[in-house]
PDB file of C-alpha atoms in Angstrom:
ATOM      1  CA  MET W   1       6.649 -13.747 -10.305  1.00 79.00           C
ATOM      2  CA  ALA W   2       3.509 -11.666 -10.785  1.00 89.00           C
ATOM      3  CA  CYS W   3       1.696 -11.872  -7.450  1.00 93.00           C
ATOM      4  CA  PHE W   4       1.511  -8.055  -7.231  1.00 94.00           C
ATOM      5  CA  LEU W   5      -0.865  -8.015 -10.225  1.00 96.00           C
ATOM      6  CA  VAL W   6      -3.741  -9.342  -8.079  1.00 97.00           C
ATOM      7  CA  PRO W   7      -3.689  -6.490  -5.500  1.00 97.00           C
ATOM      8  CA  ALA W   8      -3.042  -4.056  -8.381  1.00 97.00           C
ATOM      9  CA  ALA W   9      -6.203  -5.300 -10.129  1.00 97.00           C
ATOM     10  CA  GLU W  10      -8.148  -4.897  -6.879  1.00 97.00           C
ATOM     11  CA  ALA W  11      -6.675  -1.403  -6.499  1.00 98.00           C
ATOM     12  CA  ALA W  12      -7.944  -0.475  -9.983  1.00 98.00           C
ATOM     13  CA  ALA W  13     -11.428  -1.780  -9.152  1.00 97.00           C
ATOM     14  CA  VAL W  14     -11.483   0.054  -5.788  1.00 97.00           C
ATOM     15  CA  SER W  15     -10.328   3.293  -7.473  1.00 96.00           C
ATOM     16  CA  LEU W  16     -13.238   3.033  -9.922  1.00 96.00           C
ATOM     17  CA  VAL W  17     -15.751   2.546  -7.095  1.00 95.00           C
ATOM     18  CA  GLU W  18     -14.073   5.374  -5.139  1.00 93.00           C
ATOM     19  CA  ARG W  19     -14.486   7.739  -8.105  1.00 92.00           C
ATOM     20  CA  ARG W  20     -18.163   6.833  -8.470  1.00 92.00           C
ATOM     21  CA  GLU W  21     -18.637   7.243  -4.728  1.00 86.00           C
ATOM     22  CA  ALA W  22     -17.022  10.698  -4.816  1.00 85.00           C
ATOM     23  CA  LYS W  23     -19.436  11.794  -7.552  1.00 86.00           C
ATOM     24  CA  ALA W  24     -22.422  10.362  -5.663  1.00 84.00           C
ATOM     25  CA  SER W  25     -21.468  11.990  -2.335  1.00 77.00           C
ATOM     26  CA  ALA W  26     -20.955  15.337  -4.088  1.00 78.00           C
ATOM     27  CA  ASN W  27     -24.599  15.152  -5.156  1.00 77.00           C
ATOM     28  CA  GLU W  28     -25.918  14.015  -1.755  1.00 71.00           C
ATOM     29  CA  PRO W  29     -23.573  15.234   1.008  1.00 60.00           C
ATOM     30  CA  SER W  30     -26.265  15.210   3.705  1.00 51.00           C
ATOM     31  CA  GLU W  31     -26.818  11.466   3.384  1.00 51.00           C
ATOM     32  CA  VAL W  32     -23.163  10.791   4.144  1.00 50.00           C
ATOM     33  CA  SER W  33     -23.050  12.952   7.258  1.00 51.00           C
ATOM     34  CA  MET W  34     -26.085  11.143   8.737  1.00 53.00           C
ATOM     35  CA  THR W  35     -24.410   7.712   8.664  1.00 61.00           C
ATOM     36  CA  SER W  36     -20.780   8.518   9.570  1.00 70.00           C
ATOM     37  CA  PRO W  37     -18.568  11.589   9.800  1.00 79.00           C
ATOM     38  CA  ILE W  38     -16.148   9.772   7.506  1.00 85.00           C
ATOM     39  CA  PRO W  39     -17.573   9.283   4.006  1.00 88.00           C
ATOM     40  CA  TRP W  40     -17.391   5.860   2.396  1.00 90.00           C
ATOM     41  CA  GLY W  41     -15.274   7.322  -0.424  1.00 91.00           C
ATOM     42  CA  GLN W  42     -12.654   8.401   2.121  1.00 91.00           C
ATOM     43  CA  LYS W  43     -12.499   4.896   3.555  1.00 94.00           C
ATOM     44  CA  LEU W  44     -12.142   3.450   0.058  1.00 96.00           C
ATOM     45  CA  SER W  45      -9.277   5.836  -0.640  1.00 96.00           C
ATOM     46  CA  TRP W  46      -7.388   4.344   2.326  1.00 96.00           C
ATOM     47  CA  LEU W  47      -7.797   0.874   0.792  1.00 97.00           C
ATOM     48  CA  SER W  48      -6.773   1.992  -2.694  1.00 97.00           C
ATOM     49  CA  THR W  49      -3.682   3.774  -1.284  1.00 97.00           C
ATOM     50  CA  MET W  50      -2.633   0.593   0.543  1.00 98.00           C
ATOM     51  CA  LEU W  51      -3.209  -1.555  -2.551  1.00 98.00           C
ATOM     52  CA  TRP W  52      -1.588   0.811  -5.097  1.00 98.00           C
ATOM     53  CA  GLY W  53       1.324   1.618  -2.788  1.00 97.00           C
ATOM     54  CA  GLY W  54       1.961  -2.007  -1.897  1.00 97.00           C
ATOM     55  CA  SER W  55       1.705  -3.136  -5.522  1.00 97.00           C
ATOM     56  CA  LEU W  56       4.144  -0.415  -6.615  1.00 97.00           C
ATOM     57  CA  LEU W  57       6.767  -1.388  -4.039  1.00 97.00           C
ATOM     58  CA  LEU W  58       6.311  -5.055  -4.943  1.00 96.00           C
ATOM     59  CA  LEU W  59       6.746  -4.155  -8.621  1.00 97.00           C
ATOM     60  CA  LEU W  60      10.118  -2.666  -7.654  1.00 96.00           C
ATOM     61  CA  GLU W  61      11.055  -5.954  -5.965  1.00 95.00           C
ATOM     62  CA  HIS W  62      10.072  -7.923  -9.065  1.00 96.00           C
ATOM     63  CA  LEU W  63      12.110  -5.580 -11.293  1.00 96.00           C
ATOM     64  CA  TRP W  64      15.042  -5.960  -8.864  1.00 95.00           C
ATOM     65  CA  HIS W  65      14.884  -9.758  -9.128  1.00 94.00           C
ATOM     66  CA  GLY W  66      14.461  -9.706 -12.915  1.00 94.00           C
ATOM     67  CA  GLU W  67      10.954 -11.189 -12.799  1.00 94.00           C
ATOM     68  CA  VAL W  68       9.526  -8.130 -14.554  1.00 94.00           C
ATOM     69  CA  VAL W  69      11.335  -6.583 -17.525  1.00 93.00           C
ATOM     70  CA  PRO W  70      10.563  -3.387 -19.491  1.00 91.00           C
ATOM     71  CA  TRP W  71      10.104  -5.298 -22.763  1.00 91.00           C
ATOM     72  CA  PRO W  72       7.465  -7.827 -23.935  1.00 89.00           C
ATOM     73  CA  PRO W  73       6.205 -10.131 -22.546  1.00 88.00           C
ATOM     74  CA  PHE W  74       7.196  -7.996 -19.461  1.00 92.00           C
ATOM     75  CA  LEU W  75       6.895 -10.989 -17.127  1.00 93.00           C
ATOM     76  CA  THR W  76       9.857 -13.340 -17.614  1.00 92.00           C
ATOM     77  CA  ALA W  77       7.776 -16.305 -16.431  1.00 91.00           C
ATOM     78  CA  ALA W  78       5.349 -15.717 -19.303  1.00 89.00           C
ATOM     79  CA  ALA W  79       8.035 -16.645 -21.845  1.00 87.00           C
ATOM     80  CA  ASP W  80       7.410 -20.417 -21.541  1.00 89.00           C
ATOM     81  CA  PRO W  81       4.265 -22.480 -20.767  1.00 90.00           C
ATOM     82  CA  ALA W  82       5.720 -24.129 -17.629  1.00 91.00           C
ATOM     83  CA  GLY W  83       6.691 -20.755 -16.186  1.00 91.00           C
ATOM     84  CA  MET W  84       3.267 -19.401 -17.101  1.00 92.00           C
ATOM     85  CA  ALA W  85       1.524 -22.196 -15.155  1.00 93.00           C
ATOM     86  CA  THR W  86       3.717 -21.547 -12.096  1.00 92.00           C
ATOM     87  CA  MET W  87       3.051 -17.821 -12.390  1.00 93.00           C
ATOM     88  CA  ILE W  88      -0.734 -18.309 -12.522  1.00 94.00           C
ATOM     89  CA  GLN W  89      -0.562 -20.654  -9.537  1.00 94.00           C
ATOM     90  CA  GLU W  90       1.464 -18.080  -7.592  1.00 93.00           C
ATOM     91  CA  MET W  91      -1.035 -15.344  -8.490  1.00 95.00           C
ATOM     92  CA  ALA W  92      -3.902 -17.564  -7.320  1.00 96.00           C
ATOM     93  CA  THR W  93      -2.258 -18.352  -3.990  1.00 95.00           C
ATOM     94  CA  THR W  94       0.180 -15.600  -2.925  1.00 95.00           C
ATOM     95  CA  GLY W  95      -1.445 -12.788  -4.933  1.00 96.00           C
ATOM     96  CA  VAL W  96      -4.965 -13.528  -3.722  1.00 97.00           C
ATOM     97  CA  SER W  97      -3.705 -13.933  -0.134  1.00 97.00           C
ATOM     98  CA  MET W  98      -2.006 -10.515  -0.353  1.00 97.00           C
ATOM     99  CA  ALA W  99      -5.189  -8.845  -1.612  1.00 98.00           C
ATOM    100  CA  VAL W 100      -7.321 -10.592   1.022  1.00 98.00           C
ATOM    101  CA  LEU W 101      -4.950  -9.719   3.892  1.00 98.00           C
ATOM    102  CA  VAL W 102      -4.739  -6.029   2.936  1.00 98.00           C
ATOM    103  CA  THR W 103      -8.543  -5.828   2.560  1.00 98.00           C
ATOM    104  CA  LEU W 104      -9.057  -7.637   5.875  1.00 98.00           C
ATOM    105  CA  VAL W 105      -6.686  -5.321   7.770  1.00 98.00           C
ATOM    106  CA  TRP W 106      -8.348  -2.286   6.143  1.00 97.00           C
ATOM    107  CA  GLY W 107     -11.810  -3.618   7.117  1.00 97.00           C
ATOM    108  CA  VAL W 108     -10.761  -4.129  10.735  1.00 97.00           C
ATOM    109  CA  GLY W 109      -9.160  -0.664  10.778  1.00 95.00           C
ATOM    110  CA  VAL W 110     -12.296   0.995   9.401  1.00 94.00           C
ATOM    111  CA  ALA W 111     -14.505  -0.877  11.902  1.00 94.00           C
ATOM    112  CA  VAL W 112     -12.285   0.230  14.800  1.00 93.00           C
ATOM    113  CA  ILE W 113     -12.158   3.866  13.595  1.00 90.00           C
ATOM    114  CA  ASP W 114     -15.965   3.928  13.233  1.00 90.00           C
ATOM    115  CA  ARG W 115     -16.450   2.634  16.792  1.00 88.00           C
ATOM    116  CA  VAL W 116     -13.834   4.684  18.653  1.00 84.00           C
ATOM    117  CA  PRO W 117     -14.994   8.339  18.795  1.00 79.00           C
ATOM    118  CA  ALA W 118     -11.473   9.748  19.307  1.00 75.00           C
ATOM    119  CA  LEU W 119     -10.215   7.960  16.186  1.00 77.00           C
ATOM    120  CA  THR W 120     -13.334   8.950  14.204  1.00 77.00           C
ATOM    121  CA  ARG W 121     -12.759  12.620  15.049  1.00 76.00           C
ATOM    122  CA  ARG W 122      -9.090  12.394  14.109  1.00 75.00           C
ATOM    123  CA  ALA W 123      -9.830  10.653  10.797  1.00 77.00           C
ATOM    124  CA  ALA W 124     -12.600  13.140   9.991  1.00 74.00           C
ATOM    125  CA  LEU W 125     -10.181  16.006  10.685  1.00 72.00           C
ATOM    126  CA  SER W 126      -7.633  14.577   8.266  1.00 69.00           C
ATOM    127  CA  ARG W 127     -10.192  14.674   5.424  1.00 61.00           C
ATOM    128  CA  GLY W 128      -9.188  18.165   4.444  1.00 49.00           C
ATOM    129  CA  ALA W 129      -5.540  17.155   4.194  1.00 47.00           C
ATOM    130  CA  ARG W 130      -6.144  14.413   1.642  1.00 49.00           C
TER     131      ARG W 130
ATOM    132  CA  MET V   1      14.990  -7.818   5.508  1.00 84.00           C
ATOM    133  CA  THR V   2      13.064  -5.769   2.938  1.00 88.00           C
ATOM    134  CA  LEU V   3       9.881  -6.501   4.876  1.00 90.00           C
ATOM    135  CA  LEU V   4      11.433  -5.460   8.194  1.00 92.00           C
ATOM    136  CA  LEU V   5      12.777  -2.184   6.778  1.00 94.00           C
ATOM    137  CA  VAL V   6       9.485  -1.197   5.137  1.00 96.00           C
ATOM    138  CA  ALA V   7       7.511  -2.247   8.240  1.00 96.00           C
ATOM    139  CA  ALA V   8       9.863  -0.133  10.380  1.00 96.00           C
ATOM    140  CA  GLY V   9       9.246   2.795   7.997  1.00 96.00           C
ATOM    141  CA  ALA V  10       5.477   2.276   8.331  1.00 97.00           C
ATOM    142  CA  LEU V  11       5.741   2.177  12.121  1.00 97.00           C
ATOM    143  CA  ILE V  12       7.858   5.349  12.300  1.00 97.00           C
ATOM    144  CA  VAL V  13       5.505   7.327  10.013  1.00 96.00           C
ATOM    145  CA  THR V  14       2.441   6.075  11.939  1.00 95.00           C
ATOM    146  CA  LEU V  15       4.018   7.058  15.270  1.00 96.00           C
ATOM    147  CA  LEU V  16       4.796  10.487  13.845  1.00 96.00           C
ATOM    148  CA  ILE V  17       1.138  10.883  12.795  1.00 94.00           C
ATOM    149  CA  LEU V  18      -0.066   9.817  16.252  1.00 92.00           C
ATOM    150  CA  LEU V  19       2.380  12.003  18.158  1.00 95.00           C
ATOM    151  CA  ALA V  20       2.134  15.061  15.910  1.00 95.00           C
ATOM    152  CA  PRO V  21      -1.274  14.958  14.147  1.00 92.00           C
ATOM    153  CA  GLU V  22      -0.892  18.509  12.847  1.00 93.00           C
ATOM    154  CA  VAL V  23       2.365  17.618  11.098  1.00 94.00           C
ATOM    155  CA  GLY V  24       0.721  14.469   9.744  1.00 94.00           C
ATOM    156  CA  ARG V  25      -2.175  16.452   8.255  1.00 93.00           C
ATOM    157  CA  ARG V  26       0.049  19.206   6.854  1.00 93.00           C
ATOM    158  CA  TRP V  27       2.394  16.751   5.128  1.00 95.00           C
ATOM    159  CA  ARG V  28      -0.287  14.175   4.265  1.00 95.00           C
ATOM    160  CA  LEU V  29       1.746  11.487   6.018  1.00 97.00           C
ATOM    161  CA  GLY V  30      -1.257   9.158   6.053  1.00 96.00           C
ATOM    162  CA  VAL V  31      -0.647   8.418   2.368  1.00 96.00           C
ATOM    163  CA  LEU V  32       2.973   7.424   3.096  1.00 97.00           C
ATOM    164  CA  ALA V  33       1.990   5.309   6.108  1.00 97.00           C
ATOM    165  CA  LEU V  34      -0.724   3.481   4.129  1.00 97.00           C
ATOM    166  CA  THR V  35       1.706   2.837   1.260  1.00 97.00           C
ATOM    167  CA  TYR V  36       4.289   1.319   3.601  1.00 97.00           C
ATOM    168  CA  TRP V  37       1.647  -0.686   5.524  1.00 97.00           C
ATOM    169  CA  GLY V  38       0.188  -2.053   2.286  1.00 97.00           C
ATOM    170  CA  ALA V  39       3.624  -3.176   1.087  1.00 97.00           C
ATOM    171  CA  SER V  40       4.514  -4.623   4.515  1.00 97.00           C
ATOM    172  CA  LEU V  41       1.341  -6.735   4.582  1.00 97.00           C
ATOM    173  CA  MET V  42       2.005  -8.014   1.065  1.00 96.00           C
ATOM    174  CA  TRP V  43       5.616  -8.867   1.931  1.00 95.00           C
ATOM    175  CA  CYS V  44       4.349 -10.653   5.065  1.00 95.00           C
ATOM    176  CA  VAL V  45       2.423 -13.050   2.822  1.00 95.00           C
ATOM    177  CA  ASP V  46       5.506 -13.458   0.615  1.00 92.00           C
ATOM    178  CA  ALA V  47       7.714 -14.149   3.662  1.00 92.00           C
ATOM    179  CA  LEU V  48       5.225 -16.645   5.092  1.00 93.00           C
ATOM    180  CA  GLY V  49       5.158 -18.465   1.743  1.00 90.00           C
ATOM    181  CA  ALA V  50       8.983 -18.564   1.695  1.00 87.00           C
ATOM    182  CA  VAL V  51       9.185 -19.898   5.265  1.00 90.00           C
ATOM    183  CA  LEU V  52       6.535 -22.562   4.527  1.00 91.00           C
ATOM    184  CA  VAL V  53       8.634 -23.988   1.668  1.00 88.00           C
ATOM    185  CA  GLY V  54      11.732 -23.971   3.884  1.00 87.00           C
ATOM    186  CA  GLU V  55      13.483 -20.884   2.489  1.00 84.00           C
ATOM    187  CA  ASP V  56      15.599 -18.622   4.695  1.00 79.00           C
ATOM    188  CA  PHE V  57      13.574 -15.446   5.198  1.00 77.00           C
ATOM    189  CA  LEU V  58      16.289 -13.125   6.579  1.00 76.00           C
ATOM    190  CA  HIS V  59      19.239 -14.629   4.639  1.00 78.00           C
ATOM    191  CA  VAL V  60      21.387 -14.192   7.763  1.00 77.00           C
ATOM    192  CA  GLY V  61      23.756 -16.947   6.641  1.00 79.00           C
ATOM    193  CA  ASN V  62      24.342 -15.392   3.224  1.00 84.00           C
ATOM    194  CA  ALA V  63      25.922 -11.931   3.394  1.00 87.00           C
ATOM    195  CA  GLY V  64      25.422 -11.266  -0.337  1.00 89.00           C
ATOM    196  CA  LEU V  65      21.686 -11.982  -0.239  1.00 88.00           C
ATOM    197  CA  PHE V  66      21.313 -10.180   3.094  1.00 89.00           C
ATOM    198  CA  TRP V  67      22.809  -6.900   1.819  1.00 92.00           C
ATOM    199  CA  ASP V  68      20.944  -7.272  -1.463  1.00 93.00           C
ATOM    200  CA  ASP V  69      17.719  -7.402   0.590  1.00 92.00           C
ATOM    201  CA  VAL V  70      18.787  -4.421   2.704  1.00 94.00           C
ATOM    202  CA  LEU V  71      19.483  -2.351  -0.417  1.00 95.00           C
ATOM    203  CA  LEU V  72      16.128  -3.379  -1.909  1.00 95.00           C
ATOM    204  CA  GLY V  73      14.385  -2.367   1.335  1.00 95.00           C
ATOM    205  CA  LEU V  74      16.035   1.056   1.296  1.00 97.00           C
ATOM    206  CA  LEU V  75      15.135   1.495  -2.372  1.00 97.00           C
ATOM    207  CA  ALA V  76      11.518   0.528  -1.593  1.00 97.00           C
ATOM    208  CA  LEU V  77      11.409   3.127   1.190  1.00 97.00           C
ATOM    209  CA  ALA V  78      12.861   5.732  -1.179  1.00 98.00           C
ATOM    210  CA  LEU V  79      10.356   4.858  -3.938  1.00 97.00           C
ATOM    211  CA  GLY V  80       7.443   5.117  -1.499  1.00 97.00           C
ATOM    212  CA  ALA V  81       8.743   8.468  -0.240  1.00 97.00           C
ATOM    213  CA  GLY V  82       9.277   9.680  -3.815  1.00 97.00           C
ATOM    214  CA  VAL V  83       5.738   8.826  -4.878  1.00 96.00           C
ATOM    215  CA  TRP V  84       4.348  10.416  -1.695  1.00 97.00           C
ATOM    216  CA  GLY V  85       6.457  13.563  -2.318  1.00 97.00           C
ATOM    217  CA  ALA V  86       5.245  13.838  -5.906  1.00 97.00           C
ATOM    218  CA  GLY V  87       1.639  13.426  -4.721  1.00 95.00           C
ATOM    219  CA  LEU V  88       2.170  16.092  -2.070  1.00 96.00           C
ATOM    220  CA  VAL V  89       3.543  18.593  -4.614  1.00 96.00           C
ATOM    221  CA  ARG V  90       0.648  17.843  -6.989  1.00 94.00           C
ATOM    222  CA  HIS V  91      -1.900  18.236  -4.186  1.00 93.00           C
ATOM    223  CA  ARG V  92      -0.427  21.576  -3.067  1.00 92.00           C
ATOM    224  CA  ARG V  93      -0.278  22.935  -6.607  1.00 93.00           C
ATOM    225  CA  LYS V  94      -3.900  21.903  -7.134  1.00 90.00           C
ATOM    226  CA  ALA V  95      -4.919  23.557  -3.858  1.00 85.00           C
ATOM    227  CA  GLY V  96      -2.906  26.666  -4.795  1.00 82.00           C
ATOM    228  CA  LEU V  97      -0.659  26.416  -1.705  1.00 70.00           C
TER     229      LEU V  97
END
């Protein structure tokens, strides 16, 4: 129905933090290199890519199934109160679970990359490519 | 089926990055892999929800639904690749490459 809106909202919030982080690290680059070879902003960009990318592909699925339309109210479930209640419930369960799972997997991935020197070097090398 | 196709796409791109890191860096394949992984994880939750309420996840018994899912999966892969390609072109233009 509209479950993809929850990870999309998280993606927007992460992108904002990422932008602030990029500005902050541009002012103090030495502080970043002391803690980890991979800046926090880089790690956040991985999360925002997963969230934006996933939300976009899920939007396609919702368009495919006619749950999202290009005219108001855009979400077909929002047309009647019963559908609206079901949609909100789905966002609160499926949508939140999606956002939590993606964030959890990202967190585990970042923790592993930070602790395995070979992966840290590889991720640090890829910085220039992003 | 959509989930399986996108997850397979994520796995292939990730393997390519691991086996040929230089190619991965040059073509910014990390962005594509993360996009596919993000979508796969989200569809995992969707599939789990469907299975929990007793729905058929793969639609093996219904050819119409099955091929509809396959087509959607291929379209999702194409959309992800299209967005990644557009980002790559933008990045290269910005970098003056």
